[in-house]
Coordinates of C-alpha atoms and ligand atoms in Angstrom, one line a residue:
X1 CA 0.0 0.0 0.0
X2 CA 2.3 2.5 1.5
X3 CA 4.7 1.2 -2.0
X4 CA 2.3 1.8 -4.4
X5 CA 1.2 5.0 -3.7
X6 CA 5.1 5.5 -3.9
X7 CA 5.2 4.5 -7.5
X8 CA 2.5 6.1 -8.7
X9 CA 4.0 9.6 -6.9
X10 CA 7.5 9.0 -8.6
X11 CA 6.0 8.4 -11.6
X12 CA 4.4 11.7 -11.4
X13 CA 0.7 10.1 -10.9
X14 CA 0.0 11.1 -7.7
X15 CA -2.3 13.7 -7.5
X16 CA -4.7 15.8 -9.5
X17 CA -2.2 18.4 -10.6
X18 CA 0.0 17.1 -13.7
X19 CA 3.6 15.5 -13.1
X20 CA 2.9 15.5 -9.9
X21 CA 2.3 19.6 -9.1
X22 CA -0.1 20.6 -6.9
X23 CA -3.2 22.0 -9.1
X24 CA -2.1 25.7 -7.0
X25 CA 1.6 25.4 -8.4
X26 CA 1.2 28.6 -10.4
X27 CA 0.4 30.5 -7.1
X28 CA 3.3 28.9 -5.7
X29 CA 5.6 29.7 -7.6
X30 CA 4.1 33.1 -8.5
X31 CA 6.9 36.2 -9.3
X32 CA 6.6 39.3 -7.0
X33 CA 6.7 42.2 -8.7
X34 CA 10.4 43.3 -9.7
X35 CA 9.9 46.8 -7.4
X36 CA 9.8 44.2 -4.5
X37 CA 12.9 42.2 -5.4
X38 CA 15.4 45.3 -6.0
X39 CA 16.6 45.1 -2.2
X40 CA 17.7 41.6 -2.8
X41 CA 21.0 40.8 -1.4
X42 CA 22.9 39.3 -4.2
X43 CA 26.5 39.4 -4.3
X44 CA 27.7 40.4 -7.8
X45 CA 29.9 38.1 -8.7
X46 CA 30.2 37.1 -12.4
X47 CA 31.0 33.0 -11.8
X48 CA 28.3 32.8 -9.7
X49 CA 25.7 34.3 -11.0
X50 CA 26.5 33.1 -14.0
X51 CA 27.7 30.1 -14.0
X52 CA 27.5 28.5 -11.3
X53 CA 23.8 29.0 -10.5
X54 CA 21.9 27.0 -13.0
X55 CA 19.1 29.5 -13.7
X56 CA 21.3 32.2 -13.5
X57 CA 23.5 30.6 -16.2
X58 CA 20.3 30.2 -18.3
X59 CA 19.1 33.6 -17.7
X60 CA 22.8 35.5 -18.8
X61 CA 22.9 32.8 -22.1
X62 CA 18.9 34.1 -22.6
X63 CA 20.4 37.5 -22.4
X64 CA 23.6 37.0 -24.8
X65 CA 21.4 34.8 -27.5
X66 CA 19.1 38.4 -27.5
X67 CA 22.3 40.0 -28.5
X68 CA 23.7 39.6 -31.8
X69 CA 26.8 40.9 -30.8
X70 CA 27.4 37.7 -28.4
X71 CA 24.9 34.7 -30.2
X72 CA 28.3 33.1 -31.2
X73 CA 30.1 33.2 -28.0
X74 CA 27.5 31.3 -26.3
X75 CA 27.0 28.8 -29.1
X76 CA 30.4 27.7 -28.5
X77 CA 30.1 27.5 -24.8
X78 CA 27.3 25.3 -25.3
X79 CA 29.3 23.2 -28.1
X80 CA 31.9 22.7 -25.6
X81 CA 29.9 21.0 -22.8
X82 CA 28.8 18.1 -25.6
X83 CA 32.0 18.0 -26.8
X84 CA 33.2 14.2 -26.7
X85 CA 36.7 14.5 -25.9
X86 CA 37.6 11.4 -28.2
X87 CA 36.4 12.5 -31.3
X88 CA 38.9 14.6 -33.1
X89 CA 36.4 15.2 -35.8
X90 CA 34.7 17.0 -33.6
X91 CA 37.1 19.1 -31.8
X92 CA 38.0 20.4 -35.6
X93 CA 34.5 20.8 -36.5
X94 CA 34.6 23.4 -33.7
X95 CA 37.6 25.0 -34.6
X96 CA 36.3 25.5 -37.9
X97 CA 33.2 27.1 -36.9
X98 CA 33.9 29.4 -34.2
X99 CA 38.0 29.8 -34.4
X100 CA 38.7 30.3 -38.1
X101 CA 38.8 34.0 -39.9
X102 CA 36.7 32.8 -42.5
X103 CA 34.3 31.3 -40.8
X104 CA 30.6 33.3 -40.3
X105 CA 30.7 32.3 -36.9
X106 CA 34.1 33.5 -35.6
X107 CA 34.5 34.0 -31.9
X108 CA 37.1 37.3 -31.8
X109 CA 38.0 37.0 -28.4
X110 CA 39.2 33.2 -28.6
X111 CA 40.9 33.0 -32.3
X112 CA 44.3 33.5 -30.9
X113 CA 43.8 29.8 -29.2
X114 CA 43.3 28.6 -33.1
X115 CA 46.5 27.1 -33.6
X116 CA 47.2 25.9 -29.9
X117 CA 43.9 24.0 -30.2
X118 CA 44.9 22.2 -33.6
X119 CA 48.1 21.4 -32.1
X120 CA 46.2 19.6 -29.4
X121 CA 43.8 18.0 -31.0
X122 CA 46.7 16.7 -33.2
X123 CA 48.6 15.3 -30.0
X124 CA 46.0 14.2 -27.8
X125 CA 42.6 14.9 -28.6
X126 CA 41.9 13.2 -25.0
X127 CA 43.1 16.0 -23.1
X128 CA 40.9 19.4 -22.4
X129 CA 42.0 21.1 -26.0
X130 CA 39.9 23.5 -25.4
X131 CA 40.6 25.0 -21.9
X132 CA 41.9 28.1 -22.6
X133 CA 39.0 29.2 -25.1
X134 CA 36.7 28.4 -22.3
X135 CA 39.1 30.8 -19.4
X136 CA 38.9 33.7 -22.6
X137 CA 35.5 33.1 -23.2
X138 CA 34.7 33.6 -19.7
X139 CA 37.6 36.7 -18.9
X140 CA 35.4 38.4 -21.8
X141 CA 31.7 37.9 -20.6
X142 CA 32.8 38.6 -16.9
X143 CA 33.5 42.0 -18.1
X144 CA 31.2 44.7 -20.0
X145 CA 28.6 41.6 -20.9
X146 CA 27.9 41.1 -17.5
X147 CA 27.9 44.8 -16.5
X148 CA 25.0 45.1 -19.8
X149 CA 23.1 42.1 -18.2
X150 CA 22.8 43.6 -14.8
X151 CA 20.9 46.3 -16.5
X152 CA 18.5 43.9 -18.8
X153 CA 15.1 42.5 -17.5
X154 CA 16.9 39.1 -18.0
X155 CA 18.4 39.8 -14.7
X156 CA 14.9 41.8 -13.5
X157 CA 13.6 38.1 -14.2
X158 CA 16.9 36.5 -12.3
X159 CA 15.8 38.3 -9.2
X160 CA 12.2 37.4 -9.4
X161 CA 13.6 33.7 -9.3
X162 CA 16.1 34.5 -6.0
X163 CA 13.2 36.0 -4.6
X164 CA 10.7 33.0 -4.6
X165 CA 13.8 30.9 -4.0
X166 CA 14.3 32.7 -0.7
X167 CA 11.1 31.7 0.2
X168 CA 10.6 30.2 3.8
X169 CA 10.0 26.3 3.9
X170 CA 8.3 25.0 6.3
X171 CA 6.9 21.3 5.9
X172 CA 3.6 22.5 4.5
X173 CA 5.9 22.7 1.0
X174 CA 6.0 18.9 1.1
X175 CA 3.8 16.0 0.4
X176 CA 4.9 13.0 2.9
X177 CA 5.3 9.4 1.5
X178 CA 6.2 6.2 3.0
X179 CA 9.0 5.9 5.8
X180 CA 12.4 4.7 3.9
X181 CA 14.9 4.1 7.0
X182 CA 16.1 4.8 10.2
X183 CA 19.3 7.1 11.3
X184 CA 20.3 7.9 14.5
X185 CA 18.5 10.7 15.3
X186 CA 15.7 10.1 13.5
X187 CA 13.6 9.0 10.3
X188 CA 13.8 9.2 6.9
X189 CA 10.7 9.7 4.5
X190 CA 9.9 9.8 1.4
X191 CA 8.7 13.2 0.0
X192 CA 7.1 15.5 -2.9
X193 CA 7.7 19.2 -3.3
X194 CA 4.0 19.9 -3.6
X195 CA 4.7 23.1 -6.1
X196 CA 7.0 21.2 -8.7
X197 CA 6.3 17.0 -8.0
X198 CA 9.6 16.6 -7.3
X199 CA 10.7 13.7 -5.0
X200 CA 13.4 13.9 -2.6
X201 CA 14.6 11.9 0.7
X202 CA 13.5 14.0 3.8
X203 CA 16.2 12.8 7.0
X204 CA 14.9 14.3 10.1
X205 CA 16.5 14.6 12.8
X206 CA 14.8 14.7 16.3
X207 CA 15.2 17.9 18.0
X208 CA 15.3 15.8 21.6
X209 CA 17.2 13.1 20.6
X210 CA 20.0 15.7 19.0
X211 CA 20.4 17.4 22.1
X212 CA 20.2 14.3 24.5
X213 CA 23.1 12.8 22.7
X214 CA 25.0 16.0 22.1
X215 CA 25.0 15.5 17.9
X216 CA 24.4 19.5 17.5
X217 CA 28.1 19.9 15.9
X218 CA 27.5 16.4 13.8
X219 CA 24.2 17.8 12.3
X220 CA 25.5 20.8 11.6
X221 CA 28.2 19.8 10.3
X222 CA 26.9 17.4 7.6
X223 CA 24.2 20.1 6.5
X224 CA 26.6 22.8 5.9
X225 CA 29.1 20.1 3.8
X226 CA 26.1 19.2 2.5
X227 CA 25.2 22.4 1.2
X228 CA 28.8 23.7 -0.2
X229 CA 28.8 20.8 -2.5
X230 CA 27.1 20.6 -5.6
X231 CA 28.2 17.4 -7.7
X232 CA 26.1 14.9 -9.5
X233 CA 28.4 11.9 -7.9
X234 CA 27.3 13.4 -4.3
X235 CA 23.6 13.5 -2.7
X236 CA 22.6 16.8 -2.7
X237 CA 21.0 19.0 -0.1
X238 CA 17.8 21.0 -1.6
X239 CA 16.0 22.3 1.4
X240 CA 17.2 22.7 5.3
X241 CA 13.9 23.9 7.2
X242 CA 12.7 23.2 11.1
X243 CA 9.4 22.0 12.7
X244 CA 8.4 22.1 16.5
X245 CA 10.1 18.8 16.7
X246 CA 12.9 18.2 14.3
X247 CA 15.2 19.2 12.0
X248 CA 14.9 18.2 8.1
X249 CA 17.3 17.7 5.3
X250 CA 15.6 17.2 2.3
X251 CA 18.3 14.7 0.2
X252 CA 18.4 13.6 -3.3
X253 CA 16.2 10.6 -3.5
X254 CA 18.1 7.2 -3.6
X255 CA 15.5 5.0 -4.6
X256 CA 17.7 2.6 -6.8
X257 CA 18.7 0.6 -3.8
X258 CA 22.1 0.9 -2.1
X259 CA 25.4 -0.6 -3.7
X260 CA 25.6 -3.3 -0.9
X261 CA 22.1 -4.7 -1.7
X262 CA 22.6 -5.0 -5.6
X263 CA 26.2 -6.7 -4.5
X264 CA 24.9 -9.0 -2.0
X265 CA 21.2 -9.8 -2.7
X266 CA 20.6 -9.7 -6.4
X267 CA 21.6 -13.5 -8.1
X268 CA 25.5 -14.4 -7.2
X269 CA 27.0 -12.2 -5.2
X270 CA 29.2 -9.4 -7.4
X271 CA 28.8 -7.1 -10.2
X272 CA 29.5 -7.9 -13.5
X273 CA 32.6 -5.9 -14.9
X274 CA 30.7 -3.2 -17.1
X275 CA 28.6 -1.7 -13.6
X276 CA 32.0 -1.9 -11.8
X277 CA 34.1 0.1 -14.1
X278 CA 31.0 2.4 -14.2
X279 CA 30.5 2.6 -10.1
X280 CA 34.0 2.9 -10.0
X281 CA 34.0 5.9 -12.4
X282 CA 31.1 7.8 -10.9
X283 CA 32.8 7.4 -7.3
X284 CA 36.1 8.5 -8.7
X285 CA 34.7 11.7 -9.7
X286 CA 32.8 12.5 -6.6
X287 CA 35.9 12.0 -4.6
X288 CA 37.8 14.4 -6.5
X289 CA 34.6 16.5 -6.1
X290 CA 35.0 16.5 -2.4
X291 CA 38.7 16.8 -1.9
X292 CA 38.5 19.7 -4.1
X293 CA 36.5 21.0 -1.6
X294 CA 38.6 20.2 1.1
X295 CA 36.0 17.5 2.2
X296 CA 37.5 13.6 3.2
X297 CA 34.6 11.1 3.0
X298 CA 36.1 9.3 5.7
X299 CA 33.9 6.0 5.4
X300 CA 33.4 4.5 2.3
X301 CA 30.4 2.1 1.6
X302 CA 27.2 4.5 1.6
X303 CA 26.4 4.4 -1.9
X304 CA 22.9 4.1 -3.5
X305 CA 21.4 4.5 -6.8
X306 CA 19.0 7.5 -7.8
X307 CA 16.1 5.6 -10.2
X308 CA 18.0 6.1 -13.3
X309 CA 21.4 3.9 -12.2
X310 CA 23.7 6.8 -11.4
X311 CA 25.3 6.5 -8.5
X312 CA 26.1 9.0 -5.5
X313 CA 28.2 8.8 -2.3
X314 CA 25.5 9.5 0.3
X315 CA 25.7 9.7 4.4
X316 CA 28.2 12.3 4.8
X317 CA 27.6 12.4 8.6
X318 CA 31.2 11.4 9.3
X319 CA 33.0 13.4 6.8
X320 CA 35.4 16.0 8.0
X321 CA 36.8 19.6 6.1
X322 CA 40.3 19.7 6.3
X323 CA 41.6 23.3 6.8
X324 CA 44.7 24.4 4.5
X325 CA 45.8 21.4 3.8
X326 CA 45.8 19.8 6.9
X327 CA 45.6 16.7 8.1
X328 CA 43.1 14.5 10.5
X329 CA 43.5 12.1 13.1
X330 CA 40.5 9.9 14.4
X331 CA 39.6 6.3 14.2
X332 CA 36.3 6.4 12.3
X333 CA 34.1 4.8 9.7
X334 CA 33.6 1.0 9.3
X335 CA 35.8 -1.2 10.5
X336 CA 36.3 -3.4 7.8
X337 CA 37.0 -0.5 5.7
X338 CA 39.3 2.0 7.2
X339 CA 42.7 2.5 5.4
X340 CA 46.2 1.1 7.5
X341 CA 46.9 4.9 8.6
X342 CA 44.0 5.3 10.2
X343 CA 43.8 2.2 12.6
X344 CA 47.9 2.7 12.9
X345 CA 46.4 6.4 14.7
X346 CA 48.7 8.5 12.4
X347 CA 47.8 11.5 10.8
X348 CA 45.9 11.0 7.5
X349 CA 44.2 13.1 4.6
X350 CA 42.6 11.5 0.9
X351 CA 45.0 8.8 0.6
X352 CA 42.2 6.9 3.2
X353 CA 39.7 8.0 0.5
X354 CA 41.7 6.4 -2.3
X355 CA 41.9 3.0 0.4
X356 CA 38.2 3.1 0.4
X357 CA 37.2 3.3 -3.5
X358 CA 39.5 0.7 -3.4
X359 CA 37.6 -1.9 -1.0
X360 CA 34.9 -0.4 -3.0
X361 CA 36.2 -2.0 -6.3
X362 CA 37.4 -5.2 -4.8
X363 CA 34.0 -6.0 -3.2
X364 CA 31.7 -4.9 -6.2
X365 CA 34.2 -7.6 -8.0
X366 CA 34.7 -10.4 -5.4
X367 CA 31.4 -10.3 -4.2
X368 CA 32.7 -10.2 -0.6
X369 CA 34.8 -7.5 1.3
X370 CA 37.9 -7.5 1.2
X371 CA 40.3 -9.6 3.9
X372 CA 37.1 -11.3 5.2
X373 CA 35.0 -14.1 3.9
X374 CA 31.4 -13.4 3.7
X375 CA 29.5 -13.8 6.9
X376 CA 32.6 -13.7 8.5
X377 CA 33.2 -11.2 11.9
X378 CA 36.8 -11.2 13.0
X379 CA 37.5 -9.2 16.1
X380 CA 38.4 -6.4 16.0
X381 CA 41.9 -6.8 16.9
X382 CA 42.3 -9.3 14.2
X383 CA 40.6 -7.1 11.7
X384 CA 43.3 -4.6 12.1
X385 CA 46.4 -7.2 11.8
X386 CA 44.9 -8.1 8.9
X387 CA 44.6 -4.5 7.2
X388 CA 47.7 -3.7 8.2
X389 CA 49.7 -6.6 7.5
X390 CA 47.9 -9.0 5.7
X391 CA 48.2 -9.3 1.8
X392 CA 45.1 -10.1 -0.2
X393 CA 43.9 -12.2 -2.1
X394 CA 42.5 -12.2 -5.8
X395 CA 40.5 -15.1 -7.2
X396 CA 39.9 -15.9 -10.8
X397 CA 37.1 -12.9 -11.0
X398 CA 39.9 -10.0 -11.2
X399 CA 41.3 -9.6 -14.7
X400 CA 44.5 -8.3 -14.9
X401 CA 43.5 -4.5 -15.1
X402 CA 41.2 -4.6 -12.1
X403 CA 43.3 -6.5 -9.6
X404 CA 46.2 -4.1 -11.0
X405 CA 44.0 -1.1 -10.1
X406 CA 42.6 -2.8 -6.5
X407 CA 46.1 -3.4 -5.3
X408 CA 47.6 0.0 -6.6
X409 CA 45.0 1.5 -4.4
X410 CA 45.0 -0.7 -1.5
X411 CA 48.6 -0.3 -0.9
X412 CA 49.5 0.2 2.4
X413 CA 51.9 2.6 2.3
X414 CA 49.3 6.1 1.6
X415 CA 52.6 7.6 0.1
X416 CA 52.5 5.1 -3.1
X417 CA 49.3 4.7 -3.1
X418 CA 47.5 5.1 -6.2
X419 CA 45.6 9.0 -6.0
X420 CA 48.4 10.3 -3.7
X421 CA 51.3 10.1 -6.1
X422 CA 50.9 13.8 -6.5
X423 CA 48.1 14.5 -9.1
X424 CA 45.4 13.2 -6.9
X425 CA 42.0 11.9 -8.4
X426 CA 43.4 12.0 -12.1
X427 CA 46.2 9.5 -11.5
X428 CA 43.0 7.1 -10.8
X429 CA 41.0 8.2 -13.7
X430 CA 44.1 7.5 -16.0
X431 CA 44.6 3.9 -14.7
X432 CA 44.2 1.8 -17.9
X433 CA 41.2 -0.1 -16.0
X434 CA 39.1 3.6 -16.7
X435 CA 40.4 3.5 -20.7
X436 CA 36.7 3.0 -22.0
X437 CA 35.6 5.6 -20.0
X438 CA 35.3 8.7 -21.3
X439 CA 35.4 11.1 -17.8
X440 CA 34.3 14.5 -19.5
X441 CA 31.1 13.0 -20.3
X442 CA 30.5 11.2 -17.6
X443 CA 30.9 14.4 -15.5
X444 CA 28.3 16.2 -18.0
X445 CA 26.0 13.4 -17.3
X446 CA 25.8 12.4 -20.4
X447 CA 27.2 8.6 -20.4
X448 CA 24.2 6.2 -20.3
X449 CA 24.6 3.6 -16.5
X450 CA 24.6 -0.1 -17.7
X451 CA 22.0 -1.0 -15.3
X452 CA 18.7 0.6 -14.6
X453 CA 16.6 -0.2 -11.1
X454 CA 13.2 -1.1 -11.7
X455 CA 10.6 1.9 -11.4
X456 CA 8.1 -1.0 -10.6
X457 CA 10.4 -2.1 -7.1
X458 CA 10.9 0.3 -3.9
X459 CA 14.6 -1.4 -2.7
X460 CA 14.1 -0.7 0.7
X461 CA 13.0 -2.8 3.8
X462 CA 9.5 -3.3 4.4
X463 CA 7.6 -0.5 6.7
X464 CA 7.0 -2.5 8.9
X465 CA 10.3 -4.1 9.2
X466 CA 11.8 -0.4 9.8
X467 CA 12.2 0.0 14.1
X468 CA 10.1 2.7 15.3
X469 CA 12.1 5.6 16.3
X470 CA 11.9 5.7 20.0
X471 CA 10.6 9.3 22.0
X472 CA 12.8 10.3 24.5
X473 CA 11.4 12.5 27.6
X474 CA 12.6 14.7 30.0
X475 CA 14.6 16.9 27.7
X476 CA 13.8 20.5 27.5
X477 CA 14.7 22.9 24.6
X478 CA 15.9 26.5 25.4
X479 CA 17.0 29.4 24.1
X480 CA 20.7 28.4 23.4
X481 CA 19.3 25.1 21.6
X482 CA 17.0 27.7 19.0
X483 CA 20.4 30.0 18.1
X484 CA 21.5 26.6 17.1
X485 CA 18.3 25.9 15.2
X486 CA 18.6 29.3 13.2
X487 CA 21.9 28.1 11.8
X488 CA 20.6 25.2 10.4
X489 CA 17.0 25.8 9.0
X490 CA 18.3 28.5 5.7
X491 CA 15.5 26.9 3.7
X492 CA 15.9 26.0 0.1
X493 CA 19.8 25.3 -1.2
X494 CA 20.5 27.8 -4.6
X495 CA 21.9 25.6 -6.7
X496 CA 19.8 22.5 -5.8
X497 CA 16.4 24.4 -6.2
X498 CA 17.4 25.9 -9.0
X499 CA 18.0 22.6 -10.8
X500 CA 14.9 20.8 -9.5
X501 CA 13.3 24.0 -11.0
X502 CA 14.6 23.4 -14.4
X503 CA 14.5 19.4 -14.7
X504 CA 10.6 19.6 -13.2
X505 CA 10.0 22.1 -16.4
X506 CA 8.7 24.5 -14.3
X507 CA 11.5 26.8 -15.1
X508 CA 10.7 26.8 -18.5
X509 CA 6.6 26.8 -18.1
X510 CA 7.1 30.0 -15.9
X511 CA 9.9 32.2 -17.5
X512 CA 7.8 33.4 -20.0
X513 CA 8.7 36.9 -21.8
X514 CA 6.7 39.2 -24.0
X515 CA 6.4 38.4 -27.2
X516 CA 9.4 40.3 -28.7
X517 CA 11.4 39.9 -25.5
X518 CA 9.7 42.8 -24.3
X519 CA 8.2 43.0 -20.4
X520 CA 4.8 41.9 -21.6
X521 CA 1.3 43.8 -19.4
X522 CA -0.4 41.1 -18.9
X523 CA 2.5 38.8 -16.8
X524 CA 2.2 40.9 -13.7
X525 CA 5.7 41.8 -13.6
Ligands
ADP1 P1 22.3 8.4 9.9 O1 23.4 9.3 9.4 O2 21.7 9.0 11.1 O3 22.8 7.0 10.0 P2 21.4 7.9 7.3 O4 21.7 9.1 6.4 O5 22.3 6.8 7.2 O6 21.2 8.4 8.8 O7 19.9 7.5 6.9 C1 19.3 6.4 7.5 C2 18.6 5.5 6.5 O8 17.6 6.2 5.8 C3 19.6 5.0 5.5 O9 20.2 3.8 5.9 C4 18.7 4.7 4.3 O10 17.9 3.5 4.4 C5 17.6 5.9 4.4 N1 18.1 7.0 3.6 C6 18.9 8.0 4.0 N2 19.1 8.9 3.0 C7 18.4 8.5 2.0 C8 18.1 9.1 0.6 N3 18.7 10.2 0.2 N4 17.3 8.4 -0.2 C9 16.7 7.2 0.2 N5 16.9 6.7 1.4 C10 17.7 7.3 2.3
MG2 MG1 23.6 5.7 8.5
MG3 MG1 25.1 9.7 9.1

């Protein structure tokens, strides 16, 4: 019961309004006149506003295709994101359109990268040929483009967007489905924005049992790494709001099933090679996602599926931000996973990441974890001999290139391991087990997953199999505990909302202009 009416909601058939909308969306989502969003506080920085911030982005390119002046600088932005780095005949079709004197399309400000890019393409049309046209392209829109935007109703229409983004949330935004899991502070639901049908993961955390168990700093911490990060290979934050009784992160919904579930309970045990390299891939690239942001994971083995077969690292309770490149100490994460340098108690920093993708690969592969056998629970103490000293093992299911790239990462030594040799994350990527994958893309989201979860299944345990979440008493909230609160309940997350607004089409349904791009009378600007 509580499944179905699941389905039908992720499938956009849920309630009377269409995909899933509320039949009021409209007045949801209506724009306030622009005389009431001129106050806005909006810092005015060019990469953010507009790049970054996926409306924003869409907005500014609106803006330059209404200028003849820029039409061709953004149509070779946008030919740049789709281009497949392993097709030279591409890469020159480019050059020839937008780089070339002759050409109709020329680009000014990037022809001096014309011969450079050739050169490239020539030697290694797998690198990023065209980097610098990108950095030009952008050091010539951040200057008097942007400055003319900031003055067009393109950007009037921008800040009609911030405006209902700042809205407040409050759970009366969300439709509530069935109850998905159990954390330790609280439950995790299933829900629907109500204004745009989209479905998220809603983790809430217990206001009493936070402050019982002293997690303030932990919540807070994984809500603001949470919201920093915007990567299609990490869960992402969307909305951060408060009720009388808990605090709610609403998450990317990872209906798909987690990793350790399609490993361990779906026909023998392992994946075949195709969904490991792609895992692998996807992982890769959120790692170098986080350390980029200074963020260590920390305890690999929460992945799950979103219902298309991508995959994102999820739980990022016991991730840590490393200041100026610092290092931690601290035994944490699973057992059974932790690198050699973090059970030896010595300082550590991504190499333990590197460890982890590694176990990762070896367990997707083996169908069992690495240096125990399934249904196996060593002690503790035995656990840790055998991850620091133990050599492992690879049966006939590791081809050459994967046991190559397991044991390159599970080295024990973090100073040779593979990913800390000094160019991080790409050192991985380049390992020849990656070859067939092509990372650009992947990053751009545009490489197909080799396995897609059944929209007919929920992978989760039954309802009623799910513990109730206890109520604790006696525990009294006060002033000191609602400072805390304010920190944490900044409603909806930029770049998150502005995404769901755009893939729900509601971006597109609402940003209507006049006819001939002019304000039109009857929009209620
Ligand atoms: P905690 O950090 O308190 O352990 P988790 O983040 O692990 O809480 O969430 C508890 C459970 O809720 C998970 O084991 C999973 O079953 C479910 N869950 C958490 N986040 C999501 C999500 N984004 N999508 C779907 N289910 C989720
Ligand atoms: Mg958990
Ligand atoms: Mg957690």
């Amino acid at each position: 019961m509580a499944n179905n009416t699941l389905i039908k909601a992720r499938e956009g058939r849920g309630s009377r309004g269409s995909r899933g909308r509320s039949c009021k969306w409209k007045d949801m989502l209506r724009f306030s006149h622009i005389s009431q969003c001129m106050d806005l506080d909006i810092e005015r920085d060019y990469l953010s506003l507009c790049v970054n911030q996926p409306i924003g982005k869409k907005l500014f390119h609106l803006f330059c295709r209404s200028r003849p002046d820029l039409q061709n600088n953004i149509s070779l932005l946008d030919a740049l994101v789709c281009s497949d780095e392993e097709r030279r005949d591409f890469g020159i079709s480019i050059i020839q359109r937008f780089l070339q004197t002759q050409s109709n399309q020329l680009v000014s400000v990037v022809q001096q990268h014309e011969q450079s890019c050739m050169q490239s393409l020539e030697l290694n049309p797998c690198i990023d040929v065209f980097h610098d046209c990108r950095e030009s392209m952008h050091e010539y829109l951040c200057g008097e483009p942007f400055v003319q935007y900031q003055d067009s109703l393109f950007f009037d229409r921008f800040l009609q967007w911030k405006m209902l983004e700042r809205q407040p949330i409050t759970k009366q935004a969300f439709r509530q489905y069935r109850l998905l899991g159990k954390g330790g502070f609280g439950e995790v639901w299933a829900c629907q924005v109500r204004a745009t049908g989209m479905m998220y993961a809603c983790k809430k955390l217990q206001k009493t049992h936070v402050k019982m168990r002293k997690g303030e700093t932990m919540a807070l911490n994984e809500k603001q790494i949470l919201e920093g990060l915007n990567s299609r290979f990490v869960v992402n934050l969307a909305y951060a709001y408060e009720t009388k009784h808990a605090l709610c992160m609403v998450l990317t919904m990872m209906s798909g099933g987690d990793l350790k579930f399609h490993i361990h309970n779906v026909g023998v045990p392992g994946l075949d090679k195709d969904r490991v390299r792609f895992y692998a891939a996807e992982v890769c690239c959120g790692l170098i996602h986080l350390h980029r942001n200074s963020i260590l994971y920390r305890r690999l083995f929460l992945f799950s599926l979103v219902p298309e077969g991508h995959i994102r690292i999820s739980d990022l309770g016991l991730a840590v931000r490393l200041s100026e490149g610092s290092v931690v100490r601290g035994m944490v994460g699973t057992l059974g996973y932790m690198a050699p340098e973090v059970i030896g108690h010595k300082h550590y920093g991504t190499s333990v990441d590197w460890w982890g993708l590694g176990c990762l690969v070896y367990e997707m592969t083996a169908g069992q974890p690495p240096l125990r056998l399934k249904g196996e629970h060593p002690k503790p103490s035995e656990m840790e001999r055998r991850i620091q000293k133990e050599e492992l093992e690879y049966g006939d299911k590791f081809s050459k290139e994967v046991k190559d790239l397991c044991s390159s990462l599970l080295t024990k030594n973090p100073r040779e391991r593979l990913g800390c040799r000094g160019s991080g994350g790409r050192e991985v990527q380049s390992h020849l087990f990656f070859q067939s994958i092509n990372f650009r893309m992947l990053e751009a989201g545009l490489v197909e997953p080799p396995f897609k979860p059944d929209p007919r299944l929920v992978y989760c345990t039954d309802v009623h199999d799910i513990e109730e979440f206890s109520s604790v008493k006696g525990v009294s909230l006060d002033q000191r505990d609602h400072d805390f609160y304010c920190k944490f309940h900044s409603g909806s997350i930029p770049i998150t909302w502005q995404n769901e607004m755009i893939e729900t089409r509601c971006f597109s349904e609402l940003n209507i202009f006049g006819p001939d791009g002019s304000r039109s009378p009857d929009l209620d600007w």
